[in-house]
mmCIF file of C-alpha atoms in Angstrom:
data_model
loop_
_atom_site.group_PDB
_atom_site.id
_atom_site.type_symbol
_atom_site.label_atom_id
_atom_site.label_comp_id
_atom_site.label_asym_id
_atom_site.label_seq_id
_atom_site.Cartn_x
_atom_site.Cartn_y
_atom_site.Cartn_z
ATOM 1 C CA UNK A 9 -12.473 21.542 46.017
ATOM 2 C CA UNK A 10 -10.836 23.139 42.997
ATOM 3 C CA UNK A 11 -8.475 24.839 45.179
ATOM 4 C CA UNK A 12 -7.300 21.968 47.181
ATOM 5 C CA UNK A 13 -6.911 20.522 44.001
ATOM 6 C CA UNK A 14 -4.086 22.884 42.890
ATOM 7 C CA UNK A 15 -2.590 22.953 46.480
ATOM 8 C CA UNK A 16 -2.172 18.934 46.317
ATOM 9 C CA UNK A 17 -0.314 19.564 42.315
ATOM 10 C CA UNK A 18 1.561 22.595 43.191
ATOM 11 C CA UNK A 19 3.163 20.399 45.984
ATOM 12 C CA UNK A 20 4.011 17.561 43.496
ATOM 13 C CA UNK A 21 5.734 20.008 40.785
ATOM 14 C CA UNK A 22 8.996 18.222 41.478
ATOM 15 C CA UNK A 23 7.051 15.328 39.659
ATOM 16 C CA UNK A 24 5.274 16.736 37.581
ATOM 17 C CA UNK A 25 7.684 18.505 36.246
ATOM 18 C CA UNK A 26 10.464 15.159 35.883
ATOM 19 C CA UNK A 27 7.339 13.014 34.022
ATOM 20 C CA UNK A 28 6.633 16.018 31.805
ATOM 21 C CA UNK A 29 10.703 16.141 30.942
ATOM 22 C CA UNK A 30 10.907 12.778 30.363
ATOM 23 C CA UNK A 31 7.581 12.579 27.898
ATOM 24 C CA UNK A 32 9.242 15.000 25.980
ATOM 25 C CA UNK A 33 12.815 13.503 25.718
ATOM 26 C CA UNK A 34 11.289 10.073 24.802
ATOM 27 C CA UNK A 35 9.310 11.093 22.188
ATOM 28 C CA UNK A 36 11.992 13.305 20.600
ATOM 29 C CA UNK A 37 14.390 10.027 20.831
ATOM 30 C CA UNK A 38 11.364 7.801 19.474
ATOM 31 C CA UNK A 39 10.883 10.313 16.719
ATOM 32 C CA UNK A 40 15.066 10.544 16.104
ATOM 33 C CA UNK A 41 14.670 6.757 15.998
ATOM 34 C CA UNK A 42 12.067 5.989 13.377
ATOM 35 C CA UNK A 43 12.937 6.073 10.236
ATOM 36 C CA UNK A 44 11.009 8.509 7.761
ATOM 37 C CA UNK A 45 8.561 7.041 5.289
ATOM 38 C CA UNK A 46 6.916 8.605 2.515
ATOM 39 C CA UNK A 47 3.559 7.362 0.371
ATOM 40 C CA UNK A 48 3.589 8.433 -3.340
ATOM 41 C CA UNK A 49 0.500 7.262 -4.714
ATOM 42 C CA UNK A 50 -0.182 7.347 -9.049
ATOM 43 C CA UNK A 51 -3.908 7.117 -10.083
ATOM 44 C CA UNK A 52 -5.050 5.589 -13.389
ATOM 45 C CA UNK A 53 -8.420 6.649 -14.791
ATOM 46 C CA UNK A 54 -9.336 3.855 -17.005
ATOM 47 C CA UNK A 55 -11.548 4.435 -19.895
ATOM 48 C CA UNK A 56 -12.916 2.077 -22.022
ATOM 49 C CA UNK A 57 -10.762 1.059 -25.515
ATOM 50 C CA UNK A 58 -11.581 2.479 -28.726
ATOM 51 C CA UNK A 59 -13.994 -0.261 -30.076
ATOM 52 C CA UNK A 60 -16.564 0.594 -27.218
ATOM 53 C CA UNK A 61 -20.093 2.643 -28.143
ATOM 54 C CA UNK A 62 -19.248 6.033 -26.761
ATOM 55 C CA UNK A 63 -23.350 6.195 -25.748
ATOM 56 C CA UNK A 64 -22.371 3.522 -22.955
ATOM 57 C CA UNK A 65 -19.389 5.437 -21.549
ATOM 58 C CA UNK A 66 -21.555 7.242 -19.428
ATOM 59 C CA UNK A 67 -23.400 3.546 -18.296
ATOM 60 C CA UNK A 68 -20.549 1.829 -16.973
ATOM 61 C CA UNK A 69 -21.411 -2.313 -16.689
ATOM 62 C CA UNK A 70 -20.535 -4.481 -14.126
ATOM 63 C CA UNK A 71 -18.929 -6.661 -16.283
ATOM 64 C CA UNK A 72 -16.632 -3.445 -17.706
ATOM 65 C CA UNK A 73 -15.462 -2.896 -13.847
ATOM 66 C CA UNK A 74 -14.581 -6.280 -13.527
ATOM 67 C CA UNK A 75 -12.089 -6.439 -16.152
ATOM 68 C CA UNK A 76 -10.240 -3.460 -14.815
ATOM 69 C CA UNK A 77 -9.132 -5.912 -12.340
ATOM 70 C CA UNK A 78 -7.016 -7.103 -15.151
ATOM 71 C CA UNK A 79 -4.960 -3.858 -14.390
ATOM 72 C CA UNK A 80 -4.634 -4.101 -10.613
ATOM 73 C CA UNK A 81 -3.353 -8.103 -11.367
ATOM 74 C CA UNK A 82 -0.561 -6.271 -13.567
ATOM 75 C CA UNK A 83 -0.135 -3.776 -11.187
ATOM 76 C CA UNK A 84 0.537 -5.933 -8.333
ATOM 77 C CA UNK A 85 2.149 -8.646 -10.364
ATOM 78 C CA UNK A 86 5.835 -9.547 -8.804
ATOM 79 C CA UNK A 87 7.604 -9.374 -12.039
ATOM 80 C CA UNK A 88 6.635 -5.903 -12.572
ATOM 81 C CA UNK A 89 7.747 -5.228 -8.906
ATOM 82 C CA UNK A 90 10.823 -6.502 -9.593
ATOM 83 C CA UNK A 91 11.793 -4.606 -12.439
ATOM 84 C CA UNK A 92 10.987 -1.432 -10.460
ATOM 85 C CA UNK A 93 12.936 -2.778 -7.957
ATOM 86 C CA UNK A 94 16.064 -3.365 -9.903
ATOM 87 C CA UNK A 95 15.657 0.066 -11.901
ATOM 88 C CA UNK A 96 15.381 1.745 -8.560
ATOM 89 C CA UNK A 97 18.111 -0.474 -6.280
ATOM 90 C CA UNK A 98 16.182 -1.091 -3.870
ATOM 91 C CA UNK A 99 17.588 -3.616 -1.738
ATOM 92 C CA UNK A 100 15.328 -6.504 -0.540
ATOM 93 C CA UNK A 101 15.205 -9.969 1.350
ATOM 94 C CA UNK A 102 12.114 -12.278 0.405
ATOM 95 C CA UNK A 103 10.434 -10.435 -2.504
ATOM 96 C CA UNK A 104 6.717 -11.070 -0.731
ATOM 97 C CA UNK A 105 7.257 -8.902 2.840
ATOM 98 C CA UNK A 106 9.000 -6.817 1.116
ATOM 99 C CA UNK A 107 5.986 -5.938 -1.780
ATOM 100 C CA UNK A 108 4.131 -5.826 0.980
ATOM 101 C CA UNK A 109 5.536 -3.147 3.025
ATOM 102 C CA UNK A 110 6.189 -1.161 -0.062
ATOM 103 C CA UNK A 111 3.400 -1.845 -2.301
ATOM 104 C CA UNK A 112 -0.249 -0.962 -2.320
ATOM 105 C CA UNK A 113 -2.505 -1.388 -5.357
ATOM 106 C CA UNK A 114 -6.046 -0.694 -5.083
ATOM 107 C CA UNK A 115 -9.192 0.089 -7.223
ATOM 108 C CA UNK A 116 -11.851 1.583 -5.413
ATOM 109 C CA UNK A 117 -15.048 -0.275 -6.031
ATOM 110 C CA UNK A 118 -17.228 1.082 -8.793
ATOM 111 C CA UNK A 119 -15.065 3.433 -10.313
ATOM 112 C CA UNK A 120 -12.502 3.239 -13.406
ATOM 113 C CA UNK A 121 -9.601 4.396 -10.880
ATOM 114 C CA UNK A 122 -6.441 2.320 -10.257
ATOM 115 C CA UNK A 123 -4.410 3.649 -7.303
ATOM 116 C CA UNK A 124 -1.054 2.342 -6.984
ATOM 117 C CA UNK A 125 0.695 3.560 -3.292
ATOM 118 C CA UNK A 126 3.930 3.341 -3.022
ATOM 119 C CA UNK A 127 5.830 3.561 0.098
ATOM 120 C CA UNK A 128 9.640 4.265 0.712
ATOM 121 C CA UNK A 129 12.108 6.093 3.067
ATOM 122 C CA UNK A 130 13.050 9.037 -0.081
ATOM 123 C CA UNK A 131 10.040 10.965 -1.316
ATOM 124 C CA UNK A 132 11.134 11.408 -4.290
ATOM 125 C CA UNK A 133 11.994 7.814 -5.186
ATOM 126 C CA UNK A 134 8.372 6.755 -3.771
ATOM 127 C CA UNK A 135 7.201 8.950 -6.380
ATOM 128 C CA UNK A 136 9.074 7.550 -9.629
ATOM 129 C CA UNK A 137 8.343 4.170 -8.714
ATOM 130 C CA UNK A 138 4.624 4.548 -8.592
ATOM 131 C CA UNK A 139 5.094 6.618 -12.025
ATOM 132 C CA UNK A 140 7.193 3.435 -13.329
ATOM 133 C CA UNK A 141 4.577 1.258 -11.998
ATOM 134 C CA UNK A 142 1.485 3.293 -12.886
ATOM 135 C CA UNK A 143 3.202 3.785 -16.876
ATOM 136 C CA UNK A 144 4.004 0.363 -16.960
ATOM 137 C CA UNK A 145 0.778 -1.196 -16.047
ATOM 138 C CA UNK A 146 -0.652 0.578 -18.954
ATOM 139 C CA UNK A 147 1.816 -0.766 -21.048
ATOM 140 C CA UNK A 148 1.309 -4.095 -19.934
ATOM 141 C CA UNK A 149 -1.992 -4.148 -20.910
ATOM 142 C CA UNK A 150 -1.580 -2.270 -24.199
ATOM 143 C CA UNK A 151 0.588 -5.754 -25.412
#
């Protein structure tokens, strides 16, 4: 049966051979096509201030997690966005789609990490905007 098998495709290599071709060619045009994005992502380990008992450092609250939130709000806030926008030149339409496709701010749930993603077509411009947006968050939240 095997050998049948490889009788039947060794009389179809004429098709084979064209389909193969053109899987090739369309995926190298796809590829030519698509424009290049890179993800720089900045993470923030957030410790407690100053004023905090350092025996509870190691005893994180619920209550302490929930007010790093207050940094992913500033992190994600538009008028920060803007500002790296306009110190960057980046050009964009409605401020919201845009944030979107360029923009991700997350804090992993129970931990004191802020991750702030940032996507754009030059790698090295993804990665001084999330620096921007990672340094200014902190100073944000410093005044």
């Amino acid at each position: 049966m095997g050998v049948e098998y490889l009788r039947y495709l060794a009389s179809k290599w004429v098709f084979l051979a064209t389909a193969i071709a053109a899987a090739i060619v369309t995926s190298l045009l796809g590829s030519a096509i698509v424009t290049k994005q890179y993800t720089a992502t900045a993470t923030l380990l957030i410790e407690p201030g100053a004023g905090f008992d350092p025996r509870a450092a190691t005893a994180v609250s619920a209550i302490y997690l929930e007010s790093l939130k207050t940094y992913e709000e500033f992190a994600a806030s538009d008028s920060l966005f803007l500002r790296a926008c306009d110190k960057f030149h980046l050009e964009h339409g409605a401020i919201e789609s845009f944030k979107r496709k360029v923009l991700r701010v997350t804090k992993p749930r129970d931990t004191k990490l802020l991750q702030i993603s940032v996507t754009l077509p030059e790698a090295k411009s993804a990665q001084a905007m999330a620096e921007f947006l990672a340094t200014e968050t902190v100073a944000l939240n410093h005044s």
